[in-house]
Short mmCIF file of C-alpha atoms and ligand atoms in Angstrom, two decimals:
data_model
loop_
_atom_site.label_atom_id
_atom_site.label_comp_id
_atom_site.label_asym_id
_atom_site.label_seq_id
_atom_site.Cartn_x
_atom_site.Cartn_y
_atom_site.Cartn_z
CA MET M 238 23.18 6.40 -15.72
CA LYS M 239 20.78 3.87 -17.08
CA ARG M 240 17.64 4.59 -18.46
CA LEU M 241 14.97 3.21 -16.11
CA VAL M 242 11.82 1.85 -17.47
CA GLY M 243 8.47 1.38 -14.82
CA VAL M 244 6.03 -0.98 -14.97
CA SER M 245 3.11 -0.70 -13.14
CA ASN M 246 -0.54 -1.06 -13.43
CA ARG M 247 -1.67 2.59 -13.19
CA THR M 248 1.15 5.12 -14.09
CA ALA M 249 1.01 9.00 -12.90
CA ALA M 250 0.18 9.69 -16.31
CA GLY M 251 -1.83 13.35 -16.43
CA GLY M 252 -2.60 12.67 -12.74
CA PRO M 253 -1.33 14.59 -9.42
CA LYS M 254 2.15 12.78 -8.52
CA ALA M 255 1.21 11.96 -5.29
CA GLY M 256 0.78 8.70 -2.95
CA GLY M 257 3.38 6.55 -2.64
CA LEU M 258 4.25 4.84 -6.24
CA ALA M 259 3.72 7.72 -7.78
CA VAL M 260 5.85 9.66 -6.29
CA ALA M 261 8.61 7.20 -5.93
CA LEU M 262 8.65 6.09 -9.35
CA TRP M 263 8.74 9.79 -10.77
CA ASP M 264 11.09 11.14 -9.23
CA ALA M 265 13.52 8.38 -10.45
CA LEU M 266 12.23 8.42 -14.00
CA VAL M 267 12.30 12.37 -13.91
CA GLN M 268 16.02 11.94 -12.94
CA ARG M 269 16.91 9.29 -15.51
CA LYS M 270 14.80 10.27 -18.24
CA GLY M 271 13.00 7.22 -18.09
CA LEU M 272 10.05 5.32 -19.50
CA TRP M 273 6.84 4.60 -17.57
CA PHE M 274 4.51 1.52 -19.13
CA GLY M 275 1.36 0.60 -17.53
CA TRP M 276 -2.50 0.53 -18.33
CA SER M 277 -3.80 3.67 -19.64
CA GLY M 278 -7.14 3.47 -17.31
CA GLU M 279 -9.42 3.36 -20.08
CA VAL M 280 -11.82 0.86 -20.93
CA ALA M 281 -12.35 0.38 -24.76
CA GLY M 282 -15.22 -1.32 -25.96
CA THR M 283 -13.12 -3.06 -28.62
CA ALA M 284 -9.39 -2.27 -27.98
CA ARG M 285 -6.95 0.26 -29.08
CA ARG M 286 -4.48 -2.66 -28.97
CA GLY M 287 -1.16 -0.69 -29.21
CA VAL M 288 0.26 1.87 -27.24
CA GLU M 289 -0.26 5.56 -26.66
CA LEU M 290 3.18 7.44 -26.25
CA PHE M 291 3.89 10.85 -24.96
CA GLU M 292 5.82 12.68 -22.69
CA GLU M 293 5.64 14.70 -19.03
CA GLU M 294 8.65 16.52 -17.85
CA GLY M 295 11.10 14.67 -19.64
CA VAL M 296 9.53 11.44 -18.75
CA GLU M 297 8.24 9.35 -21.57
CA PHE M 298 4.88 7.42 -21.05
CA ALA M 299 3.38 4.54 -22.52
CA VAL M 300 0.48 3.25 -22.04
CA THR M 301 -2.34 0.66 -23.15
CA ASP M 302 -6.10 0.55 -22.82
CA LEU M 303 -7.51 -2.69 -21.63
CA THR M 304 -10.77 -4.58 -23.41
CA GLU M 305 -14.02 -4.71 -21.26
CA ALA M 306 -13.13 -8.54 -21.38
CA GLU M 307 -9.63 -7.81 -20.20
CA HIS M 308 -11.03 -4.93 -17.14
CA GLU M 309 -13.34 -7.77 -16.05
CA GLY M 310 -11.35 -10.80 -16.21
CA TYR M 311 -7.44 -9.48 -15.64
CA TYR M 312 -8.11 -6.50 -13.41
CA LEU M 313 -11.30 -6.67 -11.27
CA GLY M 314 -11.18 -10.42 -11.31
CA TYR M 315 -8.12 -12.45 -11.41
CA ALA M 316 -6.19 -9.33 -9.40
CA ASN M 317 -8.88 -8.41 -7.26
CA ARG M 318 -10.76 -10.99 -6.50
CA ALA M 319 -8.20 -13.75 -6.64
CA LEU M 320 -4.81 -12.32 -5.80
CA TRP M 321 -5.55 -9.47 -3.61
CA PRO M 322 -7.60 -11.66 -1.10
CA VAL M 323 -4.83 -14.29 -1.02
CA LEU M 324 -2.02 -11.98 -0.72
CA HIS M 325 -4.19 -10.44 2.30
CA TYR M 326 -4.68 -13.56 4.13
CA ARG M 327 -8.57 -13.73 2.58
CA VAL M 328 -8.52 -16.96 1.10
CA ASP M 329 -12.20 -17.31 2.18
CA LEU M 330 -13.03 -14.35 -0.01
CA ALA M 331 -11.14 -15.41 -3.17
CA ASN M 332 -12.52 -16.64 -6.51
CA PHE M 333 -10.59 -18.41 -8.51
CA ASP M 334 -11.50 -19.18 -12.22
CA GLU M 335 -9.86 -20.46 -14.40
CA GLU M 336 -10.90 -18.11 -17.32
CA GLN M 337 -9.42 -15.09 -15.21
CA TYR M 338 -6.68 -16.61 -15.04
CA ASP M 339 -6.04 -17.25 -18.53
CA CYS M 340 -6.87 -13.52 -18.79
CA TYR M 341 -4.60 -12.55 -16.61
CA ARG M 342 -1.90 -14.34 -18.34
CA ASP M 343 -2.72 -12.90 -21.68
CA VAL M 344 -2.77 -9.45 -20.50
CA ASN M 345 0.75 -10.25 -19.14
CA ARG M 346 1.74 -11.22 -22.10
CA ARG M 347 0.18 -8.52 -24.27
CA PHE M 348 1.67 -5.98 -22.26
CA ALA M 349 5.14 -7.42 -22.29
CA LYS M 350 4.94 -7.61 -25.98
CA LEU M 351 4.32 -4.08 -26.20
CA LEU M 352 7.19 -3.56 -23.80
CA TYR M 353 9.99 -5.28 -25.35
CA PRO M 354 10.40 -3.49 -28.70
CA ARG M 355 10.57 -0.40 -26.50
CA LEU M 356 13.42 -1.79 -24.42
CA ARG M 357 17.13 -0.84 -24.76
CA GLU M 358 19.96 -3.00 -24.24
CA ASP M 359 21.53 -1.18 -20.94
CA ASP M 360 17.58 -0.41 -19.78
CA LEU M 361 16.43 -1.24 -15.72
CA VAL M 362 13.13 -2.72 -16.00
CA TRP M 363 11.38 -2.31 -12.47
CA ILE M 364 8.24 -4.07 -12.41
CA HIS M 365 5.75 -2.99 -9.60
CA ASP M 366 2.88 -5.41 -7.86
CA TYR M 367 0.92 -8.32 -8.01
CA HIS M 368 -1.12 -7.34 -11.51
CA PHE M 369 2.44 -8.27 -13.11
CA PHE M 370 3.74 -11.57 -11.27
CA PRO M 371 4.74 -13.62 -14.40
CA MET M 372 5.98 -10.16 -16.24
CA ALA M 373 9.40 -10.71 -16.09
CA GLN M 374 9.17 -14.17 -17.56
CA ASP M 375 7.26 -13.12 -20.35
CA LEU M 376 9.67 -10.64 -21.22
CA ARG M 377 12.90 -13.13 -20.91
CA ASP M 378 10.30 -15.48 -23.03
CA LEU M 379 10.88 -12.54 -25.98
CA GLY M 380 14.28 -12.36 -25.29
CA TRP M 381 14.63 -10.01 -22.78
CA THR M 382 18.12 -10.45 -20.71
CA GLY M 383 18.55 -7.38 -18.95
CA ARG M 384 18.39 -6.41 -15.26
CA THR M 385 14.85 -6.74 -14.36
CA GLY M 386 13.67 -6.18 -10.59
CA PHE M 387 9.85 -6.80 -8.95
CA PHE M 388 8.62 -4.70 -6.07
CA LEU M 389 5.64 -6.06 -3.92
CA HIS M 390 3.49 -3.81 -2.44
CA VAL M 391 1.07 -5.59 -0.70
CA PRO M 392 2.13 -8.65 1.72
CA PHE M 393 3.43 -11.87 0.87
CA PRO M 394 1.89 -14.27 2.98
CA PRO M 395 3.00 -17.90 4.52
CA PRO M 396 3.27 -20.75 1.56
CA GLU M 397 0.51 -22.80 3.26
CA ILE M 398 -1.75 -20.03 1.95
CA PHE M 399 -0.27 -18.84 -0.86
CA LYS M 400 -0.40 -22.55 -1.85
CA SER M 401 -4.37 -22.01 -1.72
CA VAL M 402 -3.92 -20.30 -5.36
CA PRO M 403 -4.36 -23.26 -8.56
CA ASP M 404 -1.71 -21.51 -10.37
CA HIS M 405 0.58 -20.37 -7.53
CA ARG M 406 3.59 -22.33 -9.45
CA ALA M 407 3.87 -20.63 -12.32
CA LEU M 408 3.17 -16.92 -10.56
CA ALA M 409 6.05 -17.77 -8.59
CA LYS M 410 8.07 -18.71 -11.06
CA GLY M 411 7.28 -15.73 -13.30
CA VAL M 412 8.48 -13.72 -10.56
CA CYS M 413 11.82 -15.75 -9.82
CA ALA M 414 12.56 -14.34 -13.30
CA ASN M 415 13.77 -11.38 -12.07
CA ASP M 416 16.97 -10.39 -10.69
CA VAL M 417 15.67 -8.74 -7.65
CA ILE M 418 12.48 -9.12 -6.14
CA GLY M 419 11.57 -6.40 -3.11
CA PHE M 420 9.09 -6.96 -0.10
CA GLN M 421 8.14 -4.65 2.26
CA THR M 422 8.97 -6.72 5.27
CA VAL M 423 11.49 -9.05 6.67
CA SER M 424 8.15 -11.22 7.23
CA ASP M 425 6.87 -11.19 3.66
CA ARG M 426 10.31 -12.39 2.42
CA ASP M 427 11.28 -15.03 4.50
CA ASN M 428 7.63 -16.29 3.20
CA PHE M 429 8.60 -15.94 -0.25
CA ALA M 430 12.22 -17.89 0.56
CA LYS M 431 10.59 -20.45 2.29
CA TYR M 432 8.03 -21.13 -0.45
CA SER M 433 10.30 -21.35 -3.19
CA VAL M 434 12.43 -23.61 -1.43
CA ALA M 435 9.60 -25.90 -0.97
CA GLU M 436 7.84 -25.52 -4.12
CA LEU M 437 10.11 -24.36 -6.67
CA GLY M 438 13.04 -26.43 -5.61
CA ALA M 439 15.03 -22.93 -5.28
CA LYS M 440 18.25 -23.26 -2.99
CA GLN M 441 18.34 -20.84 -0.21
CA LEU M 442 22.00 -19.24 -0.71
CA ASP M 443 21.81 -16.78 2.51
CA ASP M 444 18.84 -14.23 3.84
CA GLU M 445 18.85 -12.24 1.37
CA ALA M 446 20.03 -14.79 -2.08
CA LEU M 447 18.38 -17.55 -3.99
CA SER M 448 19.31 -19.85 -6.43
CA LEU M 449 17.27 -20.77 -9.24
CA ASP M 450 17.88 -22.94 -12.55
CA GLY M 451 21.27 -21.84 -12.32
CA ARG M 452 20.90 -17.80 -11.43
CA ARG M 453 20.98 -16.26 -8.29
CA ILE M 454 18.14 -13.57 -7.05
CA ALA M 455 18.19 -11.12 -4.72
CA ILE M 456 15.48 -11.00 -2.15
CA ARG M 457 15.44 -8.52 -0.07
CA ALA M 458 12.78 -6.01 2.16
CA TYR M 459 12.74 -2.59 1.15
CA PRO M 460 10.25 -0.96 3.51
CA ILE M 461 8.32 1.59 1.26
CA GLY M 462 8.27 5.11 3.05
CA ILE M 463 6.83 8.42 2.37
CA ASP M 464 7.95 12.38 1.17
CA ALA M 465 8.32 12.88 5.01
CA VAL M 466 9.29 16.45 4.29
CA GLU M 467 6.91 17.37 1.76
CA PHE M 468 3.93 15.91 3.98
CA GLN M 469 4.98 17.88 6.82
CA LYS M 470 4.86 21.10 4.98
CA LEU M 471 1.33 20.00 3.69
CA SER M 472 0.15 19.84 7.09
CA HIS M 473 0.63 23.92 7.52
CA SER M 474 -0.94 24.52 3.99
CA GLU M 475 -3.70 26.90 3.48
CA GLU M 476 -5.69 23.55 2.92
CA ALA M 477 -4.70 21.99 5.54
CA LYS M 478 -5.64 25.12 8.03
CA ALA M 479 -8.91 24.96 6.37
CA ALA M 480 -9.63 21.74 7.06
CA ILE M 481 -8.85 22.21 10.29
CA GLU M 482 -11.61 25.15 10.98
CA ARG M 483 -14.17 22.81 9.17
CA ILE M 484 -14.12 20.48 12.16
CA GLU M 485 -12.98 22.41 15.47
CA PRO M 486 -16.80 23.81 16.15
CA PHE M 487 -17.33 19.57 16.43
CA LEU M 488 -14.27 19.20 18.66
CA GLY M 489 -15.47 22.38 20.57
CA ASP M 490 -12.66 22.67 23.82
CA SER M 491 -12.36 19.47 25.03
CA ARG M 492 -12.99 16.82 22.27
CA ALA M 493 -10.12 14.75 21.02
CA LEU M 494 -10.11 13.81 17.94
CA ILE M 495 -9.41 10.10 16.63
CA LEU M 496 -8.81 9.69 13.31
CA GLY M 497 -9.06 6.92 10.59
CA VAL M 498 -8.21 7.26 7.12
CA ASP M 499 -8.38 4.42 4.68
CA ARG M 500 -9.37 3.13 1.15
CA MET M 501 -12.28 1.06 1.80
CA ASP M 502 -11.28 -2.32 2.14
CA TYR M 503 -11.94 -5.39 3.59
CA SER M 504 -8.22 -5.60 4.22
CA LYS M 505 -8.30 -2.15 6.70
CA GLY M 506 -10.14 -3.68 9.21
CA ILE M 507 -12.58 -1.00 9.49
CA PRO M 508 -15.32 -2.57 11.04
CA ASN M 509 -12.86 -4.16 13.78
CA ARG M 510 -12.03 -0.92 14.47
CA PHE M 511 -15.65 0.48 14.67
CA GLN M 512 -16.04 -2.65 17.46
CA ALA M 513 -13.13 -1.41 19.25
CA VAL M 514 -14.55 2.23 19.65
CA GLY M 515 -18.06 0.70 20.78
CA ARG M 516 -16.15 -1.13 23.21
CA LEU M 517 -14.02 2.04 24.54
CA LEU M 518 -17.50 3.94 25.14
CA ASP M 519 -18.75 0.69 27.12
CA ASN M 520 -15.66 0.68 29.02
CA ALA M 521 -14.79 4.19 29.70
CA PRO M 522 -18.66 6.17 30.49
CA GLU M 523 -15.97 9.33 31.15
CA LEU M 524 -15.29 9.88 27.76
CA HIS M 525 -18.62 9.83 26.53
CA GLY M 526 -18.93 13.81 24.63
CA LYS M 527 -15.20 13.72 24.85
CA ILE M 528 -13.85 11.71 21.87
CA ALA M 529 -14.64 12.46 18.22
CA TYR M 530 -14.03 9.26 16.19
CA THR M 531 -13.64 10.44 12.27
CA GLN M 532 -13.36 7.59 9.93
CA ILE M 533 -12.44 8.65 6.33
CA ALA M 534 -13.19 5.91 4.21
CA PRO M 535 -13.50 6.54 0.29
CA PRO M 536 -15.22 3.13 -1.46
CA SER M 537 -12.81 1.25 -3.62
CA ARG M 538 -13.54 -1.35 -6.34
CA THR M 539 -17.37 -0.80 -5.86
CA LYS M 540 -17.94 -3.28 -8.67
CA VAL M 541 -16.73 -6.22 -6.64
CA GLU M 542 -19.12 -7.80 -4.39
CA GLU M 543 -17.36 -8.21 -1.70
CA TYR M 544 -16.69 -4.24 -1.62
CA ALA M 545 -20.53 -3.44 -1.47
CA GLU M 546 -20.77 -5.87 1.07
CA LEU M 547 -18.43 -4.28 3.46
CA ARG M 548 -19.82 -0.86 2.98
CA GLU M 549 -23.44 -2.19 4.21
CA GLN M 550 -21.57 -3.44 7.15
CA LEU M 551 -19.80 -0.25 7.94
CA ASP M 552 -22.85 2.04 7.20
CA SER M 553 -24.89 -0.47 9.89
CA LEU M 554 -21.99 -0.79 12.42
CA ALA M 555 -21.59 3.07 12.84
CA GLY M 556 -25.35 3.70 12.67
CA ARG M 557 -25.57 1.26 15.67
CA ILE M 558 -23.00 2.37 18.04
CA ASN M 559 -23.94 6.12 17.40
CA GLY M 560 -27.64 5.20 17.99
CA ASP M 561 -26.36 3.71 20.83
CA TYR M 562 -24.39 6.10 22.71
CA GLY M 563 -24.85 9.13 20.68
CA ASP M 564 -26.48 12.12 22.36
CA LEU M 565 -28.38 15.28 21.41
CA ASP M 566 -24.98 17.25 21.00
CA TRP M 567 -22.58 14.39 20.57
CA ILE M 568 -22.12 11.76 17.27
CA PRO M 569 -19.64 9.52 18.46
CA ILE M 570 -18.39 7.79 14.89
CA ARG M 571 -18.36 10.15 12.07
CA TYR M 572 -17.83 8.00 8.99
CA LEU M 573 -17.64 9.80 5.81
CA ALA M 574 -17.71 7.51 2.48
CA ARG M 575 -15.53 10.28 0.55
CA SER M 576 -12.34 11.37 -0.04
CA TYR M 577 -10.02 14.51 0.68
CA ASN M 578 -7.21 15.31 -0.56
CA ARG M 579 -3.53 15.36 0.97
CA ASP M 580 -3.30 18.81 2.30
CA GLN M 581 -6.70 18.27 4.11
CA LEU M 582 -5.81 14.95 5.46
CA ALA M 583 -2.26 16.57 6.69
CA GLY M 584 -4.30 18.86 8.32
CA LEU M 585 -6.69 16.96 10.07
CA TYR M 586 -3.66 14.46 11.13
CA ARG M 587 -1.83 17.12 12.41
CA ILE M 588 -4.94 17.56 15.30
CA ALA M 589 -5.66 14.36 15.95
CA ARG M 590 -5.07 13.27 19.55
CA VAL M 591 -4.94 9.35 18.24
CA GLY M 592 -3.98 7.97 14.55
CA LEU M 593 -5.88 4.97 14.50
CA VAL M 594 -4.25 2.68 11.61
CA THR M 595 -5.60 -1.16 12.49
CA PRO M 596 -5.53 -3.27 9.21
CA LEU M 597 -5.71 -6.96 9.48
CA HIS M 598 -3.39 -7.14 6.56
CA ASP M 599 -1.24 -4.33 4.95
CA GLY M 600 1.57 -4.84 3.18
CA MET M 601 3.61 -1.05 4.62
CA ASN M 602 0.12 1.24 5.37
CA LEU M 603 1.52 4.66 4.57
CA VAL M 604 -1.29 6.12 6.55
CA ALA M 605 0.91 5.79 9.62
CA LYS M 606 3.50 7.20 8.26
CA GLU M 607 1.65 10.44 7.04
CA TYR M 608 0.64 10.44 10.55
CA VAL M 609 3.44 10.64 12.29
CA ALA M 610 5.18 13.09 10.00
CA ALA M 611 1.98 15.85 10.08
CA GLN M 612 2.85 15.71 14.32
CA ASP M 613 3.63 18.70 16.14
CA PRO M 614 7.11 17.14 17.88
CA GLU M 615 6.21 19.86 20.82
CA ASP M 616 2.87 18.19 21.41
CA PRO M 617 2.45 15.30 19.30
CA GLY M 618 -0.61 12.62 19.08
CA VAL M 619 -0.10 8.48 19.19
CA LEU M 620 -0.34 6.38 16.69
CA VAL M 621 -2.54 2.86 17.22
CA LEU M 622 -1.37 0.21 15.07
CA SER M 623 -1.84 -2.88 13.62
CA GLN M 624 0.88 -5.62 14.45
CA PHE M 625 -0.07 -7.17 11.03
CA ALA M 626 0.87 -3.56 8.95
CA GLY M 627 4.14 -3.99 7.35
CA ALA M 628 4.86 -0.62 9.07
CA ALA M 629 4.99 -2.20 12.56
CA GLU M 630 8.29 -3.73 11.54
CA GLN M 631 9.81 -0.23 11.77
CA LEU M 632 7.34 1.42 14.14
CA LYS M 633 6.98 -0.58 16.59
CA ASP M 634 9.26 1.22 19.64
CA GLY M 635 6.94 4.48 18.89
CA ALA M 636 3.80 3.07 17.97
CA LEU M 637 1.11 0.98 20.46
CA LEU M 638 1.05 -1.98 18.65
CA VAL M 639 -2.62 -3.99 18.73
CA ASN M 640 -4.02 -7.09 17.33
CA PRO M 641 -6.88 -5.96 15.18
CA HIS M 642 -8.90 -8.69 16.05
CA ASP M 643 -9.01 -8.07 19.71
CA THR M 644 -11.73 -5.47 20.50
CA ALA M 645 -10.72 -5.15 23.97
CA GLY M 646 -6.73 -4.63 23.77
CA THR M 647 -7.50 -2.40 20.67
CA ALA M 648 -10.05 -0.69 23.13
CA ASP M 649 -7.23 -0.34 26.01
CA ALA M 650 -4.56 1.00 23.66
CA ILE M 651 -7.04 3.68 22.42
CA HIS M 652 -7.58 4.26 26.02
CA GLU M 653 -3.90 4.71 26.36
CA ALA M 654 -3.24 6.46 23.93
CA LEU M 655 -5.94 9.17 24.95
CA THR M 656 -4.37 9.56 28.38
CA MET M 657 -0.90 9.47 27.95
CA PRO M 658 1.04 11.93 29.35
CA LEU M 659 3.58 14.34 27.21
CA ALA M 660 6.33 13.21 28.03
CA GLU M 661 5.74 9.62 26.56
CA ARG M 662 4.19 11.34 23.87
CA LYS M 663 7.36 13.17 22.69
CA ARG M 664 9.67 10.13 23.34
CA ARG M 665 7.97 8.01 21.15
CA HIS M 666 7.18 10.40 18.68
CA GLU M 667 11.28 11.23 18.53
CA ALA M 668 11.67 7.37 17.74
CA LEU M 669 8.79 6.91 15.04
CA ALA M 670 10.04 10.48 13.26
CA GLU M 671 13.53 9.35 13.16
CA VAL M 672 12.51 6.15 10.96
CA VAL M 673 9.46 7.92 8.98
CA PHE M 674 11.80 10.88 8.21
CA GLY M 675 14.74 8.96 8.16
CA GLN M 676 13.73 6.19 5.88
CA ASP M 677 11.78 8.12 3.33
CA ILE M 678 10.71 7.76 -0.11
CA ALA M 679 14.04 8.71 -1.60
CA TRP M 680 15.85 6.08 0.65
CA TRP M 681 13.24 3.31 -0.69
CA ARG M 682 13.84 3.95 -3.92
CA GLU M 683 17.71 4.51 -3.98
CA ALA M 684 18.16 1.28 -1.73
CA PHE M 685 16.08 -0.99 -4.43
CA LEU M 686 18.12 0.96 -7.36
CA ALA M 687 21.47 0.37 -5.95
CA ASP M 688 20.74 -3.53 -5.87
CA LEU M 689 18.82 -3.61 -9.09
CA ASP M 690 22.36 -1.86 -11.16
CA PRO M 691 25.00 -2.90 -8.80
CA SER M 692 27.71 -1.42 -11.53
CA GLY M 693 25.42 1.93 -11.88
CA ASN M 694 26.39 5.32 -10.08
CA GLY M 695 22.31 5.56 -8.48
CA SER M 696 22.29 9.33 -6.93
CA GLY M 697 25.94 8.39 -4.89
CA SER M 698 23.86 8.05 -1.86
CA VAL M 699 25.24 5.50 0.78
CA VAL M 700 22.11 3.31 1.56
CA SER M 701 21.98 1.03 4.68
CA LEU M 702 18.55 -1.28 4.90
CA ARG M 703 19.41 -1.53 8.76
CA GLY M 704 18.58 2.08 9.19
P1 ADQ R 851 -3.11 1.29 -0.19
O1 ADQ R 851 -3.76 -0.37 0.28
O2 ADQ R 851 -4.20 1.79 -0.96
O3 ADQ R 851 -1.65 0.95 -1.04
P2 ADQ R 851 -1.66 3.04 1.64
O4 ADQ R 851 -0.67 2.54 2.01
O5 ADQ R 851 -2.49 3.25 3.08
O6 ADQ R 851 -2.79 1.76 0.60
O7 ADQ R 851 -2.58 4.19 1.26
C1 ADQ R 851 -2.05 4.99 0.10
C2 ADQ R 851 -1.97 6.34 -0.07
O8 ADQ R 851 -3.76 6.37 -0.12
C3 ADQ R 851 -1.65 7.16 1.10
O9 ADQ R 851 -0.96 8.14 0.59
C4 ADQ R 851 -3.01 7.85 1.68
O10 ADQ R 851 -2.56 8.98 2.01
C5 ADQ R 851 -4.24 7.95 0.23
N1 ADQ R 851 -5.45 7.13 1.16
C6 ADQ R 851 -5.62 6.48 1.85
N2 ADQ R 851 -6.77 6.47 2.37
C7 ADQ R 851 -7.36 7.43 1.57
C8 ADQ R 851 -8.75 8.50 1.87
N3 ADQ R 851 -9.79 7.94 2.77
N4 ADQ R 851 -8.71 9.69 1.26
C9 ADQ R 851 -7.84 10.19 0.80
N5 ADQ R 851 -6.23 9.33 0.26
C10 ADQ R 851 -6.30 8.41 0.95
C11 ADQ R 851 -0.90 -0.46 -1.19
C12 ADQ R 851 -0.92 -1.39 -0.03
C13 ADQ R 851 -0.30 -0.76 1.06
C14 ADQ R 851 1.20 0.03 0.58
C15 ADQ R 851 1.02 0.79 -0.19
C16 ADQ R 851 2.27 1.22 -0.89
O11 ADQ R 851 -1.92 -1.82 0.40
O12 ADQ R 851 -0.19 -1.71 2.40
O13 ADQ R 851 1.58 0.64 1.71
O14 ADQ R 851 0.56 0.16 -1.83
O15 ADQ R 851 3.61 0.20 -1.35
#
């Protein structure tokens, strides 16, 4: 079996192997005794420019620090304030700064230089996400010719939007130096194909292949999954039970829990969600005192201005809705700006009557899948899901799909979820569970690796992307 080399901004070194990317790559790297290369997570005043090497459970890690200037320019600046907003269709929030772009390019080149001497001829290189759009090209420039793949965890927007990035061509050409380019959805893949044909002069060979400069590039949708069996187990853990016990007094005998769990990010549509709950309370006075909406949203990227503004907006919206509708014995919105561990979340998902997942745009959204995995199949809750989450492509038959910009429509969907008869809840849950358990994280990983290493024996499983 060929050695796998994973490249991602953050690695799972030392920390818990939780969350989508970390679990998926970790298992593959353990299987193949691979190498994981990325940022150490440390910001050094004057950078240790080299690589720190260590091993965990047979997986080799090679990590490097960022200097303060790199952290500002490459990470906080270009990746988070230029690429992230554009890839989430928010050109209005993007901040394009030439110096930050140069810094992003330099970090990619520096990382490639550190990685290249560690590569062996037969390695498979798997690069992750928008932090490393140009990485494959930088490795090629150094002489690397081996099989190389890229997976984009976030959406790829329509060409008109991606073209707003001043250096869009250089970035996209860099991505095209990969042999396989993976997307979360068919719609992201098609946006990229359209862009590449129009802007780079690529030729579309078929739905899943481009040709550029005489090279064939596979482009495919590989919707990322979760370790569903493991997550279901977590929902029965002691910690899960303890979390349920803590929230139960607040729910009493008759209050339905509506749950939202997100990183505090403007792409997640949390203010729209608050407004939809406000509208629901306007429309349905009979629900006053009968529902408890809990939104868990730990602040992220707090050094970025737009995130600080979001925090203020949420504080004020939740305060207003609670002020308008709350009562001596009832607070409609409980908004908790802190993080809970996976066991605790699994327990809360399990007792939530409604899973409210309404991002304005999202690559996939693993919370939607975790919510499904944690349900009791005999008495399942209902998933209310944004049509703009990547997960909607797979989960459209079982979830109630909403347009998160449509406040009234979202309020109606929450109402429908709260009043849905058991038979329909079970039917919908069955459809959801089939996808979440069938197309899980191992399925995703094997599908990508089978294409990255067509000659290889992979793990021997037959993978059908059509499910
Ligand atoms: P994220 O934007 O971080 O990931 P998401 O996929 O929803 O979004 O969540 C990732 C993980 O973080 C999940 O396992 C979830 O449980 C956990 N998490 C989220 N909110 C939390 C909270 N409040 N407290 C504790 N844990 C929380 C990016 C892309 C997504 C894509 C993933 C994987 O933006 O679209 O699905 O990568 O490819």
